[in-house]
Amino acid sequence: MEELAHPAGWTEALGWFSLSVAFACALVILADLFLLGRRQHMWIMNLVYPVPALYWGPVGLWLYFVHGRRTLRRAVENAACLTPTSCRTRTSSPRDGGRQRLAGTVTAVRLLARLAGGGA
C-alpha cells in the first residue's frame, strides 16, 4: 500500500490561518449583533452577515461594517424621524411605497445590466 502525499507545511499553516481569520471575523460580527445589541431591522439579516464572513473573512467583515451597520434597527427607526412630519405619521401612503419599490427595482436592473456588460 502506498503512502498518501502530505501537503507542504506552509500550505497547511496558511489554511489554518485563513480559517482562524474567517472565524474571528464572523465572531466579531456576531458579537456586534448580539452582545452589543446592534440587531438588524430584519431578523434574517442577523444570519446573512456572519455566514459569508466564514468564507470571505475580512471582506465579509468590511461589508458588514460598510453596509450592514446602515440597516440596524435603531438606524432605520431614526431615519424615519428625519423630518418632524415623518415622525408624526411614521407611515407612508401605499402610493409612496409603490414609487419607492419601482425606483429600487429600476436601479437594480440598471446595475445588473451594467455588471453584465449591457451598457447604460
mmCIF file of C-alpha atoms in Angstrom:
data_model
loop_
_atom_site.group_PDB
_atom_site.id
_atom_site.type_symbol
_atom_site.label_atom_id
_atom_site.label_comp_id
_atom_site.label_asym_id
_atom_site.label_seq_id
_atom_site.Cartn_x
_atom_site.Cartn_y
_atom_site.Cartn_z
ATOM 1 C CA MET A 1 0.000 0.000 0.000
ATOM 2 C CA GLU A 2 1.429 3.383 -0.937
ATOM 3 C CA GLU A 3 1.508 6.328 1.429
ATOM 4 C CA LEU A 4 -0.556 9.402 0.760
ATOM 5 C CA ALA A 5 1.292 12.568 -0.127
ATOM 6 C CA HIS A 6 1.159 15.216 2.565
ATOM 7 C CA PRO A 7 0.852 18.885 1.648
ATOM 8 C CA ALA A 8 3.727 21.203 2.333
ATOM 9 C CA GLY A 9 3.814 22.557 5.861
ATOM 10 C CA TRP A 10 3.323 26.154 4.783
ATOM 11 C CA THR A 11 0.112 25.351 2.885
ATOM 12 C CA GLU A 12 -1.398 23.692 5.938
ATOM 13 C CA ALA A 13 -0.359 26.630 8.112
ATOM 14 C CA LEU A 14 -1.847 29.056 5.570
ATOM 15 C CA GLY A 15 -5.119 27.125 5.577
ATOM 16 C CA TRP A 16 -5.377 27.156 9.374
ATOM 17 C CA PHE A 17 -4.542 30.856 9.436
ATOM 18 C CA SER A 18 -7.239 31.583 6.841
ATOM 19 C CA LEU A 19 -9.822 29.594 8.806
ATOM 20 C CA SER A 20 -8.852 31.350 12.030
ATOM 21 C CA VAL A 21 -9.199 34.795 10.477
ATOM 22 C CA ALA A 22 -12.573 33.880 8.937
ATOM 23 C CA PHE A 23 -13.945 32.557 12.247
ATOM 24 C CA ALA A 24 -12.646 35.632 14.058
ATOM 25 C CA CYS A 25 -14.417 37.913 11.543
ATOM 26 C CA ALA A 26 -17.684 36.003 11.981
ATOM 27 C CA LEU A 27 -17.332 36.221 15.768
ATOM 28 C CA VAL A 28 -16.771 39.989 15.579
ATOM 29 C CA ILE A 29 -19.995 40.366 13.593
ATOM 30 C CA LEU A 30 -21.928 38.086 15.967
ATOM 31 C CA ALA A 31 -20.622 39.996 18.981
ATOM 32 C CA ASP A 32 -21.635 43.288 17.385
ATOM 33 C CA LEU A 33 -25.107 41.962 16.637
ATOM 34 C CA PHE A 34 -25.928 40.123 19.839
ATOM 35 C CA LEU A 35 -23.608 41.243 22.630
ATOM 36 C CA LEU A 36 -23.647 44.942 21.740
ATOM 37 C CA GLY A 37 -27.334 44.844 20.802
ATOM 38 C CA ARG A 38 -26.949 46.103 17.231
ATOM 39 C CA ARG A 39 -29.508 43.765 15.723
ATOM 40 C CA GLN A 40 -30.681 44.190 12.163
ATOM 41 C CA HIS A 41 -34.082 45.531 11.167
ATOM 42 C CA MET A 42 -34.979 42.213 9.504
ATOM 43 C CA TRP A 43 -34.198 39.120 11.583
ATOM 44 C CA ILE A 44 -32.803 37.112 8.670
ATOM 45 C CA MET A 45 -30.021 39.662 8.209
ATOM 46 C CA ASN A 46 -28.679 38.629 11.624
ATOM 47 C CA LEU A 47 -27.697 35.396 9.857
ATOM 48 C CA VAL A 48 -26.832 36.834 6.464
ATOM 49 C CA TYR A 49 -23.849 38.898 7.610
ATOM 50 C CA PRO A 50 -21.975 36.350 9.808
ATOM 51 C CA VAL A 51 -22.297 33.376 7.417
ATOM 52 C CA PRO A 52 -20.448 34.928 4.433
ATOM 53 C CA ALA A 53 -17.750 36.106 6.827
ATOM 54 C CA LEU A 54 -16.936 32.419 7.361
ATOM 55 C CA TYR A 55 -15.655 32.133 3.808
ATOM 56 C CA TRP A 56 -14.961 35.764 2.858
ATOM 57 C CA GLY A 57 -13.151 36.600 6.078
ATOM 58 C CA PRO A 58 -12.063 40.256 6.263
ATOM 59 C CA VAL A 59 -14.049 41.135 3.131
ATOM 60 C CA GLY A 60 -17.248 39.953 4.836
ATOM 61 C CA LEU A 61 -16.365 41.954 7.928
ATOM 62 C CA TRP A 62 -15.737 45.064 5.837
ATOM 63 C CA LEU A 63 -19.059 44.621 4.005
ATOM 64 C CA TYR A 64 -20.872 44.304 7.320
ATOM 65 C CA PHE A 65 -19.360 47.497 8.707
ATOM 66 C CA VAL A 66 -19.954 49.435 5.472
ATOM 67 C CA HIS A 67 -23.422 48.160 4.543
ATOM 68 C CA GLY A 68 -24.791 46.173 7.464
ATOM 69 C CA ARG A 69 -24.489 48.918 10.025
ATOM 70 C CA ARG A 70 -26.722 51.162 7.909
ATOM 71 C CA THR A 71 -29.616 48.742 8.268
ATOM 72 C CA LEU A 72 -29.555 48.431 12.042
ATOM 73 C CA ARG A 73 -32.950 48.575 13.701
ATOM 74 C CA ARG A 74 -32.074 51.820 15.506
ATOM 75 C CA ALA A 75 -30.712 53.429 12.337
ATOM 76 C CA VAL A 76 -33.839 52.540 10.378
ATOM 77 C CA GLU A 77 -36.127 53.837 13.118
ATOM 78 C CA ASN A 78 -34.124 57.075 13.454
ATOM 79 C CA ALA A 79 -34.110 57.586 9.699
ATOM 80 C CA ALA A 80 -37.910 57.562 9.765
ATOM 81 C CA CYS A 81 -37.783 60.659 12.006
ATOM 82 C CA LEU A 82 -35.513 62.873 9.937
ATOM 83 C CA THR A 83 -38.279 65.393 9.395
ATOM 84 C CA PRO A 84 -40.856 66.445 12.007
ATOM 85 C CA THR A 85 -43.787 65.467 9.790
ATOM 86 C CA SER A 86 -42.442 61.963 9.191
ATOM 87 C CA CYS A 87 -42.160 61.390 12.960
ATOM 88 C CA ARG A 88 -45.808 62.161 13.421
ATOM 89 C CA THR A 89 -47.114 59.838 10.748
ATOM 90 C CA ARG A 90 -44.398 57.151 10.626
ATOM 91 C CA THR A 91 -46.286 55.512 7.790
ATOM 92 C CA SER A 92 -46.275 56.373 4.141
ATOM 93 C CA SER A 93 -49.129 56.054 1.743
ATOM 94 C CA PRO A 94 -49.279 52.969 -0.471
ATOM 95 C CA ARG A 95 -48.534 55.217 -3.414
ATOM 96 C CA ASP A 96 -45.226 56.364 -1.933
ATOM 97 C CA GLY A 97 -44.210 52.794 -1.141
ATOM 98 C CA GLY A 98 -45.014 51.736 -4.691
ATOM 99 C CA ARG A 99 -42.881 54.532 -6.115
ATOM 100 C CA GLN A 100 -40.002 53.612 -3.834
ATOM 101 C CA ARG A 101 -40.173 49.945 -4.833
ATOM 102 C CA LEU A 102 -40.301 50.881 -8.507
ATOM 103 C CA ALA A 103 -37.292 53.190 -8.165
ATOM 104 C CA GLY A 104 -35.369 50.469 -6.346
ATOM 105 C CA THR A 105 -36.242 47.897 -8.995
ATOM 106 C CA VAL A 106 -35.213 50.199 -11.848
ATOM 107 C CA THR A 107 -31.921 50.966 -10.098
ATOM 108 C CA ALA A 108 -31.233 47.269 -9.531
ATOM 109 C CA VAL A 109 -31.995 46.395 -13.155
ATOM 110 C CA ARG A 110 -29.680 49.148 -14.410
ATOM 111 C CA LEU A 111 -26.904 47.982 -12.091
ATOM 112 C CA LEU A 112 -27.268 44.360 -13.188
ATOM 113 C CA ALA A 113 -27.269 45.404 -16.841
ATOM 114 C CA ARG A 114 -24.058 47.377 -16.305
ATOM 115 C CA LEU A 115 -22.420 44.475 -14.494
ATOM 116 C CA ALA A 116 -23.429 42.090 -17.261
ATOM 117 C CA GLY A 117 -21.832 44.416 -19.818
ATOM 118 C CA GLY A 118 -25.096 45.639 -21.295
ATOM 119 C CA GLY A 119 -24.094 49.297 -21.176
ATOM 120 C CA ALA A 120 -26.305 52.015 -19.710
#
